[in-house]
PDB file of C-alpha atoms in Angstrom:
ATOM      1  CA  MET R   1      -1.968 -15.623  -5.744  1.00 38.00           C
ATOM      2  CA  GLU R   2      -5.267 -17.529  -5.722  1.00 41.00           C
ATOM      3  CA  GLU R   3      -4.265 -19.525  -8.791  1.00 42.00           C
ATOM      4  CA  ARG R   4      -0.957 -20.576  -7.252  1.00 38.00           C
ATOM      5  CA  ASN R   5      -2.558 -21.661  -3.989  1.00 38.00           C
ATOM      6  CA  ALA R   6      -5.204 -23.579  -5.871  1.00 40.00           C
ATOM      7  CA  SER R   7      -2.539 -25.955  -7.235  1.00 40.00           C
ATOM      8  CA  TYR R   8      -0.743 -26.295  -3.872  1.00 40.00           C
ATOM      9  CA  SER R   9      -0.695 -29.819  -2.475  1.00 44.00           C
ATOM     10  CA  PRO R  10       0.466 -30.623   1.101  1.00 52.00           C
ATOM     11  CA  GLU R  11       1.797 -33.963  -0.194  1.00 60.00           C
ATOM     12  CA  CYS R  12       4.138 -32.113  -2.591  1.00 54.00           C
ATOM     13  CA  LYS R  13       7.772 -32.831  -1.845  1.00 65.00           C
ATOM     14  CA  GLU R  14      10.254 -30.058  -1.277  1.00 68.00           C
ATOM     15  CA  GLN R  15      11.458 -28.392  -4.421  1.00 70.00           C
ATOM     16  CA  LYS R  16      14.728 -29.707  -5.796  1.00 79.00           C
ATOM     17  CA  HIS R  17      17.521 -27.410  -6.955  1.00 91.00           C
ATOM     18  CA  VAL R  18      17.740 -25.599 -10.302  1.00 94.00           C
ATOM     19  CA  HIS R  19      20.658 -24.017 -12.246  1.00 96.00           C
ATOM     20  CA  GLU R  20      21.053 -20.785 -14.205  1.00 96.00           C
ATOM     21  CA  ILE R  21      22.272 -21.348 -17.756  1.00 97.00           C
ATOM     22  CA  VAL R  22      23.644 -18.618 -20.063  1.00 95.00           C
ATOM     23  CA  GLY R  23      25.287 -18.978 -23.456  1.00 95.00           C
ATOM     24  CA  SER R  24      25.619 -18.065 -27.126  1.00 95.00           C
ATOM     25  CA  THR R  25      24.989 -20.129 -30.219  1.00 96.00           C
ATOM     26  CA  SER R  26      27.381 -20.760 -33.033  1.00 94.00           C
ATOM     27  CA  THR R  27      27.511 -18.279 -35.905  1.00 92.00           C
ATOM     28  CA  VAL R  28      25.820 -19.120 -39.196  1.00 88.00           C
ATOM     29  CA  GLY R  29      25.705 -17.332 -42.542  1.00 78.00           C
ATOM     30  CA  ASP R  30      28.291 -15.821 -44.848  1.00 77.00           C
ATOM     31  CA  CYS R  31      30.393 -12.798 -43.935  1.00 73.00           C
ATOM     32  CA  ARG R  32      27.744 -10.290 -45.052  1.00 77.00           C
ATOM     33  CA  ASP R  33      24.839 -11.994 -43.220  1.00 77.00           C
ATOM     34  CA  CYS R  34      26.452 -13.896 -40.322  1.00 90.00           C
ATOM     35  CA  HIS R  35      24.809 -13.851 -36.910  1.00 93.00           C
ATOM     36  CA  ASN R  36      24.460 -15.742 -33.674  1.00 94.00           C
ATOM     37  CA  HIS R  37      22.061 -15.627 -30.771  1.00 96.00           C
ATOM     38  CA  ARG R  38      22.310 -15.405 -26.996  1.00 97.00           C
ATOM     39  CA  PHE R  39      20.195 -17.113 -24.353  1.00 97.00           C
ATOM     40  CA  CYS R  40      19.614 -17.104 -20.623  1.00 97.00           C
ATOM     41  CA  THR R  41      17.338 -19.434 -18.628  1.00 97.00           C
ATOM     42  CA  VAL R  42      16.779 -21.327 -15.417  1.00 96.00           C
ATOM     43  CA  SER R  43      16.655 -25.125 -15.617  1.00 96.00           C
ATOM     44  CA  GLY R  44      13.841 -27.277 -14.431  1.00 95.00           C
ATOM     45  CA  GLU R  45      14.145 -29.112 -11.124  1.00 94.00           C
ATOM     46  CA  ALA R  46      16.452 -32.119 -10.800  1.00 94.00           C
ATOM     47  CA  ILE R  47      15.347 -35.349 -12.521  1.00 95.00           C
ATOM     48  CA  ARG R  48      16.856 -38.551 -11.098  1.00 95.00           C
ATOM     49  CA  GLU R  49      18.895 -40.474 -13.664  1.00 95.00           C
ATOM     50  CA  GLY R  50      20.796 -43.494 -12.433  1.00 95.00           C
ATOM     51  CA  LYS R  51      23.062 -42.438  -9.546  1.00 95.00           C
ATOM     52  CA  SER R  52      22.996 -38.812 -10.749  1.00 96.00           C
ATOM     53  CA  HIS R  53      20.446 -36.386 -12.139  1.00 96.00           C
ATOM     54  CA  VAL R  54      19.760 -34.150 -15.139  1.00 97.00           C
ATOM     55  CA  HIS R  55      17.664 -31.018 -15.692  1.00 97.00           C
ATOM     56  CA  GLU R  56      15.159 -30.021 -18.358  1.00 97.00           C
ATOM     57  CA  VAL R  57      16.519 -27.068 -20.309  1.00 97.00           C
ATOM     58  CA  THR R  58      14.145 -24.829 -22.259  1.00 97.00           C
ATOM     59  CA  PHE R  59      14.882 -21.465 -23.737  1.00 97.00           C
ATOM     60  CA  ARG R  60      14.161 -18.926 -26.452  1.00 98.00           C
ATOM     61  CA  THR R  61      17.079 -17.004 -27.899  1.00 97.00           C
ATOM     62  CA  ASP R  62      17.348 -13.272 -28.388  1.00 97.00           C
ATOM     63  CA  PHE R  63      15.893 -11.760 -31.515  1.00 96.00           C
ATOM     64  CA  ALA R  64      18.633 -11.304 -34.110  1.00 92.00           C
ATOM     65  CA  ASP R  65      18.644 -11.011 -37.912  1.00 91.00           C
ATOM     66  CA  GLY R  66      14.812 -10.894 -37.874  1.00 94.00           C
ATOM     67  CA  HIS R  67      14.157 -14.114 -35.927  1.00 96.00           C
ATOM     68  CA  PHE R  68      14.682 -16.153 -32.746  1.00 97.00           C
ATOM     69  CA  HIS R  69      15.212 -19.831 -32.009  1.00 97.00           C
ATOM     70  CA  GLU R  70      13.921 -22.204 -29.351  1.00 98.00           C
ATOM     71  CA  PHE R  71      15.295 -25.273 -27.591  1.00 98.00           C
ATOM     72  CA  CYS R  72      13.853 -27.915 -25.289  1.00 97.00           C
ATOM     73  CA  GLY R  73      15.946 -30.783 -24.075  1.00 97.00           C
ATOM     74  CA  LYS R  74      17.968 -32.065 -21.140  1.00 98.00           C
ATOM     75  CA  SER R  75      21.326 -31.328 -19.527  1.00 98.00           C
ATOM     76  CA  SER R  76      24.087 -33.881 -18.909  1.00 97.00           C
ATOM     77  CA  CYS R  77      24.347 -35.632 -15.647  1.00 98.00           C
ATOM     78  CA  ALA R  78      25.970 -33.717 -12.758  1.00 97.00           C
ATOM     79  CA  ILE R  79      29.680 -32.834 -13.020  1.00 97.00           C
ATOM     80  CA  GLU R  80      31.273 -32.442  -9.602  1.00 96.00           C
ATOM     81  CA  VAL R  81      33.380 -29.246  -9.188  1.00 94.00           C
ATOM     82  CA  GLY R  82      34.340 -29.549  -5.523  1.00 90.00           C
ATOM     83  CA  GLY R  83      32.992 -28.120  -2.296  1.00 86.00           C
ATOM     84  CA  GLY R  84      29.895 -30.281  -2.624  1.00 87.00           C
ATOM     85  CA  LYS R  85      28.835 -28.406  -5.778  1.00 92.00           C
ATOM     86  CA  HIS R  86      28.282 -29.419  -9.352  1.00 95.00           C
ATOM     87  CA  VAL R  87      27.407 -28.118 -12.802  1.00 97.00           C
ATOM     88  CA  HIS R  88      25.747 -29.583 -15.938  1.00 98.00           C
ATOM     89  CA  PHE R  89      26.662 -29.369 -19.613  1.00 97.00           C
ATOM     90  CA  ALA R  90      24.398 -29.115 -22.634  1.00 96.00           C
ATOM     91  CA  LYS R  91      25.429 -29.429 -26.288  1.00 96.00           C
ATOM     92  CA  ALA R  92      22.752 -29.554 -29.000  1.00 97.00           C
ATOM     93  CA  TYR R  93      21.024 -27.589 -31.759  1.00 97.00           C
ATOM     94  CA  THR R  94      18.172 -25.049 -31.655  1.00 97.00           C
ATOM     95  CA  ASP R  95      15.043 -25.503 -33.692  1.00 97.00           C
ATOM     96  CA  CYS R  96      15.049 -24.559 -37.362  1.00 96.00           C
ATOM     97  CA  GLU R  97      13.942 -20.997 -38.072  1.00 94.00           C
ATOM     98  CA  ASP R  98      14.523 -18.783 -41.127  1.00 92.00           C
ATOM     99  CA  GLY R  99      15.958 -21.791 -42.916  1.00 92.00           C
ATOM    100  CA  HIS R 100      18.705 -22.666 -40.429  1.00 94.00           C
ATOM    101  CA  ARG R 101      19.509 -23.789 -36.918  1.00 95.00           C
ATOM    102  CA  HIS R 102      22.354 -23.108 -34.526  1.00 96.00           C
ATOM    103  CA  GLU R 103      24.614 -25.370 -32.455  1.00 96.00           C
ATOM    104  CA  PHE R 104      25.251 -24.346 -28.893  1.00 96.00           C
ATOM    105  CA  GLN R 105      27.162 -25.628 -25.842  1.00 94.00           C
ATOM    106  CA  ALA R 106      26.860 -24.296 -22.367  1.00 96.00           C
ATOM    107  CA  ALA R 107      27.661 -25.196 -18.814  1.00 95.00           C
ATOM    108  CA  SER R 108      25.224 -24.357 -16.069  1.00 97.00           C
ATOM    109  CA  LEU R 109      26.170 -22.183 -13.114  1.00 95.00           C
ATOM    110  CA  ILE R 110      26.350 -23.879  -9.713  1.00 89.00           C
ATOM    111  CA  ASP R 111      23.221 -23.758  -7.613  1.00 79.00           C
ATOM    112  CA  SER R 112      23.475 -21.676  -4.399  1.00 73.00           C
ATOM    113  CA  PRO R 113      26.946 -20.337  -5.161  1.00 66.00           C
ATOM    114  CA  LEU R 114      27.325 -18.793  -1.687  1.00 68.00           C
ATOM    115  CA  ASP R 115      26.407 -22.004   0.150  1.00 67.00           C
ATOM    116  CA  PHE R 116      29.654 -24.026  -0.089  1.00 57.00           C
ATOM    117  CA  LYS R 117      30.343 -26.870   2.363  1.00 56.00           C
ATOM    118  CA  CYS R 118      33.395 -26.268   4.428  1.00 50.00           C
ATOM    119  CA  MET R 119      36.266 -28.653   3.682  1.00 48.00           C
ATOM    120  CA  ASP R 120      38.504 -29.437   6.710  1.00 46.00           C
TER     121      ASP R 120
END
């Protein structure tokens, strides 16, 4: 707890929202050696971009076929889904490990799913 309080600043603005992101990578390899990976992460806080925002996305996949992969990048801008909520999309490639990399695409979950704005 000491370490956390040591970096606290009263000038620090309120934390912005984050999103959960879960997904699977594409499959690579021939039929005898094909595999894919799964991942789960929480995005970084909102980063203003034009009239919208993006999030940093960083994850390490599960360990499959003797290795794992990592990714660090950004999400798309916000995609409105109604009720004052939005999601983000990410489509990219993992790093190269064991001589290959995987493509993935994932949509974030909405933040605060139980906190919908009432629509009259």
